[in-house]
PDB file of N, CA and C in Angstrom:
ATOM      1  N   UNK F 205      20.158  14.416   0.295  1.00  0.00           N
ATOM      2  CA  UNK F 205      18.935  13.773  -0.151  1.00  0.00           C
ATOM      3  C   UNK F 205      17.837  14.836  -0.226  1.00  0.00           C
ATOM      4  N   UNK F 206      16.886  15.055  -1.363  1.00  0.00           N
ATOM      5  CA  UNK F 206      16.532  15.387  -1.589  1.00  0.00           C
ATOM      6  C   UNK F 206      14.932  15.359  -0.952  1.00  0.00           C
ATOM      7  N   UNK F 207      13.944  16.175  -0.620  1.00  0.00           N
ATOM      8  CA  UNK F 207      12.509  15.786  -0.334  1.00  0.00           C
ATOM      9  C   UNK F 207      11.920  14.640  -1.374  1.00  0.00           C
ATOM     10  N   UNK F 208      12.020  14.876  -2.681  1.00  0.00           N
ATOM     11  CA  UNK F 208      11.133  13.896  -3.383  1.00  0.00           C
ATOM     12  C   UNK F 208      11.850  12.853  -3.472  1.00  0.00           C
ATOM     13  N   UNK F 209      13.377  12.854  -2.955  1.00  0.00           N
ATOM     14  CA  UNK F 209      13.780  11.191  -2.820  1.00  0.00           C
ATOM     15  C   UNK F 209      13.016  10.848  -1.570  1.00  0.00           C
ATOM     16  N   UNK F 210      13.645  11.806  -0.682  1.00  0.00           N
ATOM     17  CA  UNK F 210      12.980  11.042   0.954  1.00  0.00           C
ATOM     18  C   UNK F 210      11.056  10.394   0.941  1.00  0.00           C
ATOM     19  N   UNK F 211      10.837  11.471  -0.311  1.00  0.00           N
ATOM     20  CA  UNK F 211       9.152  10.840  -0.864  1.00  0.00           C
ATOM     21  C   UNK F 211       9.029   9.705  -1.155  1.00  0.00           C
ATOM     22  N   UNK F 212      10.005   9.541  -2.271  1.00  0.00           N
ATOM     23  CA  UNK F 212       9.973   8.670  -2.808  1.00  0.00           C
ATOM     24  C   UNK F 212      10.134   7.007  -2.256  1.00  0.00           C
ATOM     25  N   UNK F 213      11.417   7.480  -1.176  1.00  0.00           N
ATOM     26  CA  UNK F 213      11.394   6.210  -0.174  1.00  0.00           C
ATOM     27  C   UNK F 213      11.062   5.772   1.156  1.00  0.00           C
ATOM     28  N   UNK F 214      10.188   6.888   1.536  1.00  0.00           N
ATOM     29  CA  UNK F 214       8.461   6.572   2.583  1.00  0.00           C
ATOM     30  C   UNK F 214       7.584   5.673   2.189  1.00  0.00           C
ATOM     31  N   UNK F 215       7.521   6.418   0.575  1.00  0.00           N
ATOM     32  CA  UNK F 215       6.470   5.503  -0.044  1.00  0.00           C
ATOM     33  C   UNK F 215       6.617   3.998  -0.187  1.00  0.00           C
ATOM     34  N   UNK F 216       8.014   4.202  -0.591  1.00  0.00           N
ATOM     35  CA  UNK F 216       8.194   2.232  -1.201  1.00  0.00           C
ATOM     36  C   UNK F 216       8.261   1.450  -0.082  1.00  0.00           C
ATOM     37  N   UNK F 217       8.765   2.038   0.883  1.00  0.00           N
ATOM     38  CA  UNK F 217       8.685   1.339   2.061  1.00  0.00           C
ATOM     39  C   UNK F 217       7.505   1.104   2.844  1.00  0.00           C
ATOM     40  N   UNK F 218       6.770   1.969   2.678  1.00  0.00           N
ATOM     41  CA  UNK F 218       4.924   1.595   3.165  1.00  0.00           C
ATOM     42  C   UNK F 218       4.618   0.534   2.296  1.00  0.00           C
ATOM     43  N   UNK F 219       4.747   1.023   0.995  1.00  0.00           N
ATOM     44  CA  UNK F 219       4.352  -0.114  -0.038  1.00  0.00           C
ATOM     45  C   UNK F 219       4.578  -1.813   0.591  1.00  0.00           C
ATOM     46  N   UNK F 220       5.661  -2.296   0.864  1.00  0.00           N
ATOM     47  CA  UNK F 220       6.228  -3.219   0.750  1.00  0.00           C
ATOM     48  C   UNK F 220       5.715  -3.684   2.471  1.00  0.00           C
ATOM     49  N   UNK F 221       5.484  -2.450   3.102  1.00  0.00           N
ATOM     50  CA  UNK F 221       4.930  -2.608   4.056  1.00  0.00           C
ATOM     51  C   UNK F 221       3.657  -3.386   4.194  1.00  0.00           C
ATOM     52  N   UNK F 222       2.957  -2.341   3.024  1.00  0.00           N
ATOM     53  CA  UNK F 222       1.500  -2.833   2.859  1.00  0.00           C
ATOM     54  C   UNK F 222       1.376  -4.024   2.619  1.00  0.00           C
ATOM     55  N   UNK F 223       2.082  -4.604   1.222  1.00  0.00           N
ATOM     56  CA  UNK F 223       2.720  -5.753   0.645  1.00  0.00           C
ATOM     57  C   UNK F 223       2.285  -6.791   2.278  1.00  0.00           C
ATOM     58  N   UNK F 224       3.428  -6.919   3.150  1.00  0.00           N
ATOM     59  CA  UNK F 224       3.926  -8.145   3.764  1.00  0.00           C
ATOM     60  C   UNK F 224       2.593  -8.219   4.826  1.00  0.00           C
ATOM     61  N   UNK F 225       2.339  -7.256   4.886  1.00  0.00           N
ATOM     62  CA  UNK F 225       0.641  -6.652   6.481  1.00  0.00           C
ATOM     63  C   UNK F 225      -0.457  -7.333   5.483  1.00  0.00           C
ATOM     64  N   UNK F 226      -0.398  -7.423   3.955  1.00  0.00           N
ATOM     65  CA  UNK F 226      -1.422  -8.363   3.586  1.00  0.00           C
ATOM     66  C   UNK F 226      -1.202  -9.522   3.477  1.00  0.00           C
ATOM     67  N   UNK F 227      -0.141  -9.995   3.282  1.00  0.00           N
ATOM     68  CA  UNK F 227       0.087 -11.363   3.236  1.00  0.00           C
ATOM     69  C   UNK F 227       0.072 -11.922   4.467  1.00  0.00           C
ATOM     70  N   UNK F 228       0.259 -11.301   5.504  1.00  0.00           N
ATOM     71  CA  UNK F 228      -0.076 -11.878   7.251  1.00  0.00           C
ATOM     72  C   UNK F 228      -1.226 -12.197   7.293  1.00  0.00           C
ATOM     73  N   UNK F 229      -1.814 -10.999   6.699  1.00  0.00           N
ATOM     74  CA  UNK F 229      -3.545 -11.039   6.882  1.00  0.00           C
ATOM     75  C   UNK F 229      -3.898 -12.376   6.410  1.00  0.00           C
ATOM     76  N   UNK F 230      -3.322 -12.336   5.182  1.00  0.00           N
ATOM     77  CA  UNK F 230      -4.263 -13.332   4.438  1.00  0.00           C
ATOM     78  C   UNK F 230      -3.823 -14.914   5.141  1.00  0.00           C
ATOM     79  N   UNK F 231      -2.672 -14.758   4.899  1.00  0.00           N
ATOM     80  CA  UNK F 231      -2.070 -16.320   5.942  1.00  0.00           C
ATOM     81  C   UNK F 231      -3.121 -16.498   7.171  1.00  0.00           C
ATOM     82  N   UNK F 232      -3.419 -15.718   7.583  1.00  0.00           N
ATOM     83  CA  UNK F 232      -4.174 -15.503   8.830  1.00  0.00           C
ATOM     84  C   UNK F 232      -6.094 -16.066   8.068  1.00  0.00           C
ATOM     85  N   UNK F 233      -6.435 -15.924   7.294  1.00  0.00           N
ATOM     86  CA  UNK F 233      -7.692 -16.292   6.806  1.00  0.00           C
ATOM     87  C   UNK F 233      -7.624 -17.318   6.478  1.00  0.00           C
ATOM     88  N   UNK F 234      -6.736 -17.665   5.291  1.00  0.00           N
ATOM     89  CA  UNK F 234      -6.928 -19.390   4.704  1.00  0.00           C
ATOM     90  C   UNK F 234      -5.737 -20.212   5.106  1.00  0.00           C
ATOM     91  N   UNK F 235      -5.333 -19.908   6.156  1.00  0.00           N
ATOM     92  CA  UNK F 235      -4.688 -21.066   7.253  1.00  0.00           C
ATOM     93  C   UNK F 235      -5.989 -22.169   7.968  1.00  0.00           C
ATOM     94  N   UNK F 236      -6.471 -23.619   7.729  1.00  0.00           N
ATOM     95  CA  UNK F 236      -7.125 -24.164   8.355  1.00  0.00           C
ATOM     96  C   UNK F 236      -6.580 -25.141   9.021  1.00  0.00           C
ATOM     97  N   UNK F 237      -6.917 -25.761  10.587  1.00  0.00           N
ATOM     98  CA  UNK F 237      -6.069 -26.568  11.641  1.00  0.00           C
ATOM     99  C   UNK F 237      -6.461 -27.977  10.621  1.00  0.00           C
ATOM    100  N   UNK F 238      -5.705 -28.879  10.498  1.00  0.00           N
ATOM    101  CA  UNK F 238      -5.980 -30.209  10.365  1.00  0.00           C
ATOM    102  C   UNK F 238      -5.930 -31.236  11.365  1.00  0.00           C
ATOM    103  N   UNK F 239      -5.609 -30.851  12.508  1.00  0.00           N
ATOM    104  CA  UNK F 239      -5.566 -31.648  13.833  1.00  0.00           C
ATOM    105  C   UNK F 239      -6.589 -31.728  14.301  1.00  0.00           C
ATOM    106  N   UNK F 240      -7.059 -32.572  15.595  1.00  0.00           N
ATOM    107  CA  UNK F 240      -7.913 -32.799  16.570  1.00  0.00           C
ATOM    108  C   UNK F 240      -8.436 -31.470  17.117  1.00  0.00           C
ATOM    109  N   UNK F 241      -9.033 -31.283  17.291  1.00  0.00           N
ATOM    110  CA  UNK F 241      -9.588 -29.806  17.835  1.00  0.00           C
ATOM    111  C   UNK F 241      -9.907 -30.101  19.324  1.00  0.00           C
ATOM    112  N   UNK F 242     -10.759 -31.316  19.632  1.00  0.00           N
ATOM    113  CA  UNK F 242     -11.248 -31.547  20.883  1.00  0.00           C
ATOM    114  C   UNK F 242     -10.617 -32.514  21.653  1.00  0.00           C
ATOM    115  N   UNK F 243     -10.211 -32.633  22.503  1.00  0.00           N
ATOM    116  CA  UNK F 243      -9.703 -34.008  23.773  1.00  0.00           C
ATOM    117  C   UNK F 243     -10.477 -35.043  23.224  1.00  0.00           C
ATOM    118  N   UNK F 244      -9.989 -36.480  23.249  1.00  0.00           N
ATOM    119  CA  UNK F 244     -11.383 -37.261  23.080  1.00  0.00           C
ATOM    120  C   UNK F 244     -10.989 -38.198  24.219  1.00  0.00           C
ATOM    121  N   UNK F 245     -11.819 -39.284  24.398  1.00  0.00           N
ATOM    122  CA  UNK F 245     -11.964 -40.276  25.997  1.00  0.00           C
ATOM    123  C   UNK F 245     -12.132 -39.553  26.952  1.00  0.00           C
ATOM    124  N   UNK F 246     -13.236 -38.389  26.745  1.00  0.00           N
ATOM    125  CA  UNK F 246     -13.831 -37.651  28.226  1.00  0.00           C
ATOM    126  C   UNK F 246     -15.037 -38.369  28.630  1.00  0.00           C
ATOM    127  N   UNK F 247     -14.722 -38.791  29.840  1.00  0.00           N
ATOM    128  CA  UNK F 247     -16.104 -39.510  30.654  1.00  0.00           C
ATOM    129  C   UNK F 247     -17.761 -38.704  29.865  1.00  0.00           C
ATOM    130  N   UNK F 248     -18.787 -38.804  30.071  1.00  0.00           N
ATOM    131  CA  UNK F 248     -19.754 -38.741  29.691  1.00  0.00           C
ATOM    132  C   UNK F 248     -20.627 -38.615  30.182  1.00  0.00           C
ATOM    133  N   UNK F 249     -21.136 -37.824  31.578  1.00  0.00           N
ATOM    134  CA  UNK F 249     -21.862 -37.957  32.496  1.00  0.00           C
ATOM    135  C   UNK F 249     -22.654 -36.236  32.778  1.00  0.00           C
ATOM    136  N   UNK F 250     -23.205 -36.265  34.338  1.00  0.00           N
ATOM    137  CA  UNK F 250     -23.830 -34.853  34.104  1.00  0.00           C
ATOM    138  C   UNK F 250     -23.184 -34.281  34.759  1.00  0.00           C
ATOM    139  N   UNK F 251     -22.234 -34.586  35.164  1.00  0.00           N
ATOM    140  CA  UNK F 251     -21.183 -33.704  36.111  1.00  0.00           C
ATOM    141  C   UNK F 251     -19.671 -33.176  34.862  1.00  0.00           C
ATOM    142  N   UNK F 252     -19.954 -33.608  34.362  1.00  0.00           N
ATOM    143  CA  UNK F 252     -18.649 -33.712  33.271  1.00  0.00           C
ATOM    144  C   UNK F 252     -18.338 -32.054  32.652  1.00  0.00           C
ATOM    145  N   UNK F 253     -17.030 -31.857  32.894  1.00  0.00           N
ATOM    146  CA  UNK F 253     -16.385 -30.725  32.342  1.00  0.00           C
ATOM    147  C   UNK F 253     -16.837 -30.388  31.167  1.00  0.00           C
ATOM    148  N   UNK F 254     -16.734 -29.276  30.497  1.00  0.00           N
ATOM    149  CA  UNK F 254     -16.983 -29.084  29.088  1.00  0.00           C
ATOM    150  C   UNK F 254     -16.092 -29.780  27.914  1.00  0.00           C
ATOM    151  N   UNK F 255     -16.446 -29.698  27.167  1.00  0.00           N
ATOM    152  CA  UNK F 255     -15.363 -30.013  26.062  1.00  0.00           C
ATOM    153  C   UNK F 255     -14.126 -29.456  26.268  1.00  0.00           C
ATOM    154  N   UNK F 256     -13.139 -30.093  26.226  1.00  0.00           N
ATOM    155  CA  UNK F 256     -11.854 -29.092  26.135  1.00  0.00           C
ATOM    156  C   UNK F 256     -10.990 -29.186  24.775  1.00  0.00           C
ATOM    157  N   UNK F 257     -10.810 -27.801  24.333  1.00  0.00           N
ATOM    158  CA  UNK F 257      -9.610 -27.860  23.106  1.00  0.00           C
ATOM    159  C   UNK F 257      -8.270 -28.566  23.094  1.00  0.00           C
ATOM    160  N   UNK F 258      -8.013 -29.072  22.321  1.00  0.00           N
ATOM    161  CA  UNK F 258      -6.383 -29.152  22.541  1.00  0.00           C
ATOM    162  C   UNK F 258      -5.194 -28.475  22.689  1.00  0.00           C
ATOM    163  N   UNK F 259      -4.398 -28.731  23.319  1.00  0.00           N
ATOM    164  CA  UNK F 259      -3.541 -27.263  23.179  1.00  0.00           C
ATOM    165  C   UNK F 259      -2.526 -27.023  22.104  1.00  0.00           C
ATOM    166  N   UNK F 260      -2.905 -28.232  20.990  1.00  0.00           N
ATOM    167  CA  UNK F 260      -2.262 -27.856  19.780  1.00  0.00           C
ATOM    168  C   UNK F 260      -3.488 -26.990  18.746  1.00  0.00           C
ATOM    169  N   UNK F 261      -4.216 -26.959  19.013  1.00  0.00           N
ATOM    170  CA  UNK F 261      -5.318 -26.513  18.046  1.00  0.00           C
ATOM    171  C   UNK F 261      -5.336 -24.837  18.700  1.00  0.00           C
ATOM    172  N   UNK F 262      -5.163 -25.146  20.429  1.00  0.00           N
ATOM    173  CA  UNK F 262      -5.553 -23.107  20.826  1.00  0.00           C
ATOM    174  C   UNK F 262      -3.818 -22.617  20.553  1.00  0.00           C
ATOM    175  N   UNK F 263      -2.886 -23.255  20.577  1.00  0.00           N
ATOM    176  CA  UNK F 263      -1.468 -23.060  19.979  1.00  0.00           C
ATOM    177  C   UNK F 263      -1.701 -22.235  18.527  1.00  0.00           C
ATOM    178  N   UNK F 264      -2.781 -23.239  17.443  1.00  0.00           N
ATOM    179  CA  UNK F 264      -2.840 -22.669  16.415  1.00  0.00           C
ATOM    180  C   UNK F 264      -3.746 -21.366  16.399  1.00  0.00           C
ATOM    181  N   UNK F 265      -4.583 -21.552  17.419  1.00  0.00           N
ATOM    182  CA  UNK F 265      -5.633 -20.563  17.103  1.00  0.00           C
ATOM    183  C   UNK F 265      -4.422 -19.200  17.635  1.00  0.00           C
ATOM    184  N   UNK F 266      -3.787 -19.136  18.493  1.00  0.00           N
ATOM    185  CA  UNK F 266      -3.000 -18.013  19.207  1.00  0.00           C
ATOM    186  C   UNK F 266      -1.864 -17.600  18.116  1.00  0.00           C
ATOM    187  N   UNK F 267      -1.353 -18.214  17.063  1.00  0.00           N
ATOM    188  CA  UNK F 267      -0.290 -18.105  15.826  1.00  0.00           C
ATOM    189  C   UNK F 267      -1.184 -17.698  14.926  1.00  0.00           C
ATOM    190  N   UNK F 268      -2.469 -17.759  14.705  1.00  0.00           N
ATOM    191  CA  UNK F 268      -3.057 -17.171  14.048  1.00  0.00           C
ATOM    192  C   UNK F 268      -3.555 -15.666  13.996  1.00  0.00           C
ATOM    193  N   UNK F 269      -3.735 -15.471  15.255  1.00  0.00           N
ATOM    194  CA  UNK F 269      -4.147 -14.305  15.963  1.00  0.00           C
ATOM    195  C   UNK F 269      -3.009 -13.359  15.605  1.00  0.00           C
ATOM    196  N   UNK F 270      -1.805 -13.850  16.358  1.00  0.00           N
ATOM    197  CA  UNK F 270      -0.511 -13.187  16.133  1.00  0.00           C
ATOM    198  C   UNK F 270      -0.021 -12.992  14.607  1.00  0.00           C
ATOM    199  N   UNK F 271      -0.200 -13.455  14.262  1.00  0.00           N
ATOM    200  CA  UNK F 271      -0.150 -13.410  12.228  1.00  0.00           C
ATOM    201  C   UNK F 271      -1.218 -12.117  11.677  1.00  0.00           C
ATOM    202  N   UNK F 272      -2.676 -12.222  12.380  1.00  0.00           N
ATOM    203  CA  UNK F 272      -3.359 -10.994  12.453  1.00  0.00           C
ATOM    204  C   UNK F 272      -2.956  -9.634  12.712  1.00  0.00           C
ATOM    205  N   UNK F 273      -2.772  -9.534  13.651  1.00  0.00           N
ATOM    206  CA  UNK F 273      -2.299  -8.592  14.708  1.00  0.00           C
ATOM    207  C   UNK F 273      -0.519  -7.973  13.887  1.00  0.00           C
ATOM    208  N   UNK F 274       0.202  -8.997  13.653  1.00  0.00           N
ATOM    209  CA  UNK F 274       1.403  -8.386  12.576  1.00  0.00           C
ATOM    210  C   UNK F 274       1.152  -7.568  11.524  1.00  0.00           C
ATOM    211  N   UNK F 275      -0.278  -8.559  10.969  1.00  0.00           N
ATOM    212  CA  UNK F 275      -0.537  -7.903  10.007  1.00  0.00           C
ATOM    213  C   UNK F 275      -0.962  -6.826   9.727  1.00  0.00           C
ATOM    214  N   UNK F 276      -1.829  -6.546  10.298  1.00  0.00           N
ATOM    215  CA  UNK F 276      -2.654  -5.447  10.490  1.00  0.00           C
ATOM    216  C   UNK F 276      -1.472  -4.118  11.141  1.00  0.00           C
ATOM    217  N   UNK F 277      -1.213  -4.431  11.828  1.00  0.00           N
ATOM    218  CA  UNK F 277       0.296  -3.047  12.378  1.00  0.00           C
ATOM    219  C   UNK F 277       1.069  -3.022  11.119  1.00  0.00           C
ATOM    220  N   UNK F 278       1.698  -4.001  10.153  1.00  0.00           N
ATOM    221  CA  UNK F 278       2.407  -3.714   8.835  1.00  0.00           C
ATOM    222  C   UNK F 278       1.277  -2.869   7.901  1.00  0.00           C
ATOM    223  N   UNK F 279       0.068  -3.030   7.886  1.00  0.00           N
ATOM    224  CA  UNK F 279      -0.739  -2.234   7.030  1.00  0.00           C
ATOM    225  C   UNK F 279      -1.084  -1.047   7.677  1.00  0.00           C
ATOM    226  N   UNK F 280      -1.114  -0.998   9.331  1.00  0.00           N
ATOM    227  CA  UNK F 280      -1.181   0.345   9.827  1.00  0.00           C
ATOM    228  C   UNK F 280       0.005   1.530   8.919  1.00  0.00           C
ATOM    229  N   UNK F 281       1.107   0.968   9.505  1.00  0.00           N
ATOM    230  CA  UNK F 281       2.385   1.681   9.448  1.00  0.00           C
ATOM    231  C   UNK F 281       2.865   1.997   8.188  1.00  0.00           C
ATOM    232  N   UNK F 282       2.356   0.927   6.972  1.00  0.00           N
ATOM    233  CA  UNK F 282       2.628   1.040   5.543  1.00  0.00           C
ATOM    234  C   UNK F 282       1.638   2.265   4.918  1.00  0.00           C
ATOM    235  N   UNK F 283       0.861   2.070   5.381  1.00  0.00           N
ATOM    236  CA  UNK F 283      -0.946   3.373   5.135  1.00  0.00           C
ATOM    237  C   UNK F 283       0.125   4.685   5.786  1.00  0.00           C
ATOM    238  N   UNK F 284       0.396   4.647   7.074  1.00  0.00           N
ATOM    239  CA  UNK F 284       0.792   5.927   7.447  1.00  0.00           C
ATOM    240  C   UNK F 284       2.293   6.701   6.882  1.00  0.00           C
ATOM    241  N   UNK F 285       3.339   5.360   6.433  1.00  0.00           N
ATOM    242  CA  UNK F 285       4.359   6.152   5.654  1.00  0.00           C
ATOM    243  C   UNK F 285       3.735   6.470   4.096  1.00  0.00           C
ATOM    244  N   UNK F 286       3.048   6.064   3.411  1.00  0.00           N
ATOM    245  CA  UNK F 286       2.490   6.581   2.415  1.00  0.00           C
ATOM    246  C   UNK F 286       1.999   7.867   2.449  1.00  0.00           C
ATOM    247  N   UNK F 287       0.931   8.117   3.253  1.00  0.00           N
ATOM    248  CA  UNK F 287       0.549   9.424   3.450  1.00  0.00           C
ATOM    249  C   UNK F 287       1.459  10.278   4.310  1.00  0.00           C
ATOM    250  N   UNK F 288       2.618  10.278   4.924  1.00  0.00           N
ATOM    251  CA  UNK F 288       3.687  11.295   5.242  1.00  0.00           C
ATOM    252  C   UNK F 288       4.159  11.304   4.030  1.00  0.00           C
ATOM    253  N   UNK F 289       4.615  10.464   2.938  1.00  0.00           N
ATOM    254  CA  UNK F 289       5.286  10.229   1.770  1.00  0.00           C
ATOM    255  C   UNK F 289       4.686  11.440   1.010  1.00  0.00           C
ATOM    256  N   UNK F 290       3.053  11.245   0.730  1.00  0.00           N
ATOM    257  CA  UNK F 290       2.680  12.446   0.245  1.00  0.00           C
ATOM    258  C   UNK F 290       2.560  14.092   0.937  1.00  0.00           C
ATOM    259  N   UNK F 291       2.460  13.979   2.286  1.00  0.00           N
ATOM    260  CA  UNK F 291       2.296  15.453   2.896  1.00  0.00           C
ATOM    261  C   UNK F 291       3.601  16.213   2.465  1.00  0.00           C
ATOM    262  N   UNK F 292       4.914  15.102   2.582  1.00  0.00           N
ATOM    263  CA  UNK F 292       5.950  15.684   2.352  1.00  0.00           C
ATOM    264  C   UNK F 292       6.579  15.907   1.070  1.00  0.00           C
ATOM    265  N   UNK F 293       5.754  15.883   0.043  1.00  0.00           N
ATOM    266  CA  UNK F 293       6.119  15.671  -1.294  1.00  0.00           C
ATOM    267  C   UNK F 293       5.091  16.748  -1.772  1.00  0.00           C
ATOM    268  N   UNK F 294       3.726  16.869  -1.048  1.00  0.00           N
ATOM    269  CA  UNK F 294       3.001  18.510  -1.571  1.00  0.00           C
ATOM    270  C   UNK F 294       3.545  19.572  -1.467  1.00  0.00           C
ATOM    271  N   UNK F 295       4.380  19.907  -0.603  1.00  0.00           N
ATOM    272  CA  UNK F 295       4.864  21.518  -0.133  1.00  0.00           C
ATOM    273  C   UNK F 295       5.776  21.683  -1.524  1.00  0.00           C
ATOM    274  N   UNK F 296       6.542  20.445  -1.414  1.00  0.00           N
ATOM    275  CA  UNK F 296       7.942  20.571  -2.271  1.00  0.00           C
ATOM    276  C   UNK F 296       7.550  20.646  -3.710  1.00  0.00           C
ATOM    277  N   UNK F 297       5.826  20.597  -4.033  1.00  0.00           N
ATOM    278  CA  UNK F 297       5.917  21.000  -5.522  1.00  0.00           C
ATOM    279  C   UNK F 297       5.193  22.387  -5.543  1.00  0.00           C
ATOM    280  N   UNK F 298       4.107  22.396  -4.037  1.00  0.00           N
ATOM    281  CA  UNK F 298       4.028  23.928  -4.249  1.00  0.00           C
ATOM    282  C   UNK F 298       5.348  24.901  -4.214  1.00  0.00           C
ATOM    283  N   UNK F 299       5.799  24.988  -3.560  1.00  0.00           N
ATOM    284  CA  UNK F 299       7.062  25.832  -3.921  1.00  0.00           C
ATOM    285  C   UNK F 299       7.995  25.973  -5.444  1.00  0.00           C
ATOM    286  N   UNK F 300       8.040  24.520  -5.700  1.00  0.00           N
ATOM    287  CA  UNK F 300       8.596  24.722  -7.190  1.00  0.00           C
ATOM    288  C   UNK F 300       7.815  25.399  -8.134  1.00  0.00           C
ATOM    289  N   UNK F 301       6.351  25.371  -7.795  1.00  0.00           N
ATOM    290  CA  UNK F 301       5.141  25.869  -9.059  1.00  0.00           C
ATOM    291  C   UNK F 301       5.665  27.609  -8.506  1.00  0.00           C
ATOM    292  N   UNK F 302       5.305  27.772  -7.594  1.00  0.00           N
ATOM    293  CA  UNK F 302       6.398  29.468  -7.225  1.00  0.00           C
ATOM    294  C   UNK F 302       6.659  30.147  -7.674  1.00  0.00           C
ATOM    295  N   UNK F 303       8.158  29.067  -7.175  1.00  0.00           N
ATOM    296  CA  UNK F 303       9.538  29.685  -7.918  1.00  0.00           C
ATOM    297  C   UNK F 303       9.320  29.676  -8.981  1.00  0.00           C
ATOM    298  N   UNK F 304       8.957  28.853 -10.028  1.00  0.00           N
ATOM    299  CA  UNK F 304       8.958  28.802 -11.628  1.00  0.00           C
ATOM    300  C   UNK F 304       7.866  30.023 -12.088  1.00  0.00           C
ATOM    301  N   UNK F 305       6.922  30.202 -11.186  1.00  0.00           N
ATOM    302  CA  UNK F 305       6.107  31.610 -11.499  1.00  0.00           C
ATOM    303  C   UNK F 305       6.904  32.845 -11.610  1.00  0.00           C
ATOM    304  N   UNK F 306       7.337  32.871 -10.308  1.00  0.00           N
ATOM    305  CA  UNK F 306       8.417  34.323 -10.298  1.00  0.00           C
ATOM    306  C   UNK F 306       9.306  34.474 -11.219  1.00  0.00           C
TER     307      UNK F 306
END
């Protein structure tokens, strides 16, 4: 295998990287809960607990987070094989410009 293959398939693979780290992202933005958000039949007084979430709504809020957090590491890692893709694909044409000089 050649350098500008091994270039060639850093790159596509960041790509596709990048690709799936945005689509997390975005799942992660226009995902909205349609459930209950708050407990309801909480007493009503001045001693009374705060509101409490449901634990299907902080369930969603925590799958959301985690959908973030995927995402964002697939766009880390896709950004960083791209640019090895290119460091390792500059040398290999300076040298050919070179050789073809000499």
């Amino acid at each position: 295998m050649s350098i500008d293959d091994l270039s060639r398939i850093l790159s596509s693979i960041g790509l596709v990287s990048d690709l799936a780290g945005a689509w997390l992202v975005a799942i992660e933005v226009v995902s909205q809960y349609k459930g209950k958000k708050y407990e309801e039949n909480i007493p009503i007084d001045k001693m009374a607990t705060p509101v409490q979430e449901t634990e299907e709504y902080k369930n969603f809020e925590q799958m959301k987070y985690i959908y973030m957090k995927l995402g964002l590491g697939f766009l880390t890692v896709g950004f960083c094989l791209q640019l090895l893709a290119n460091l390792i694909y500059i040398p290999s044409i300076k040298s050919c410009i070179i050789v073809n000089l000499k």
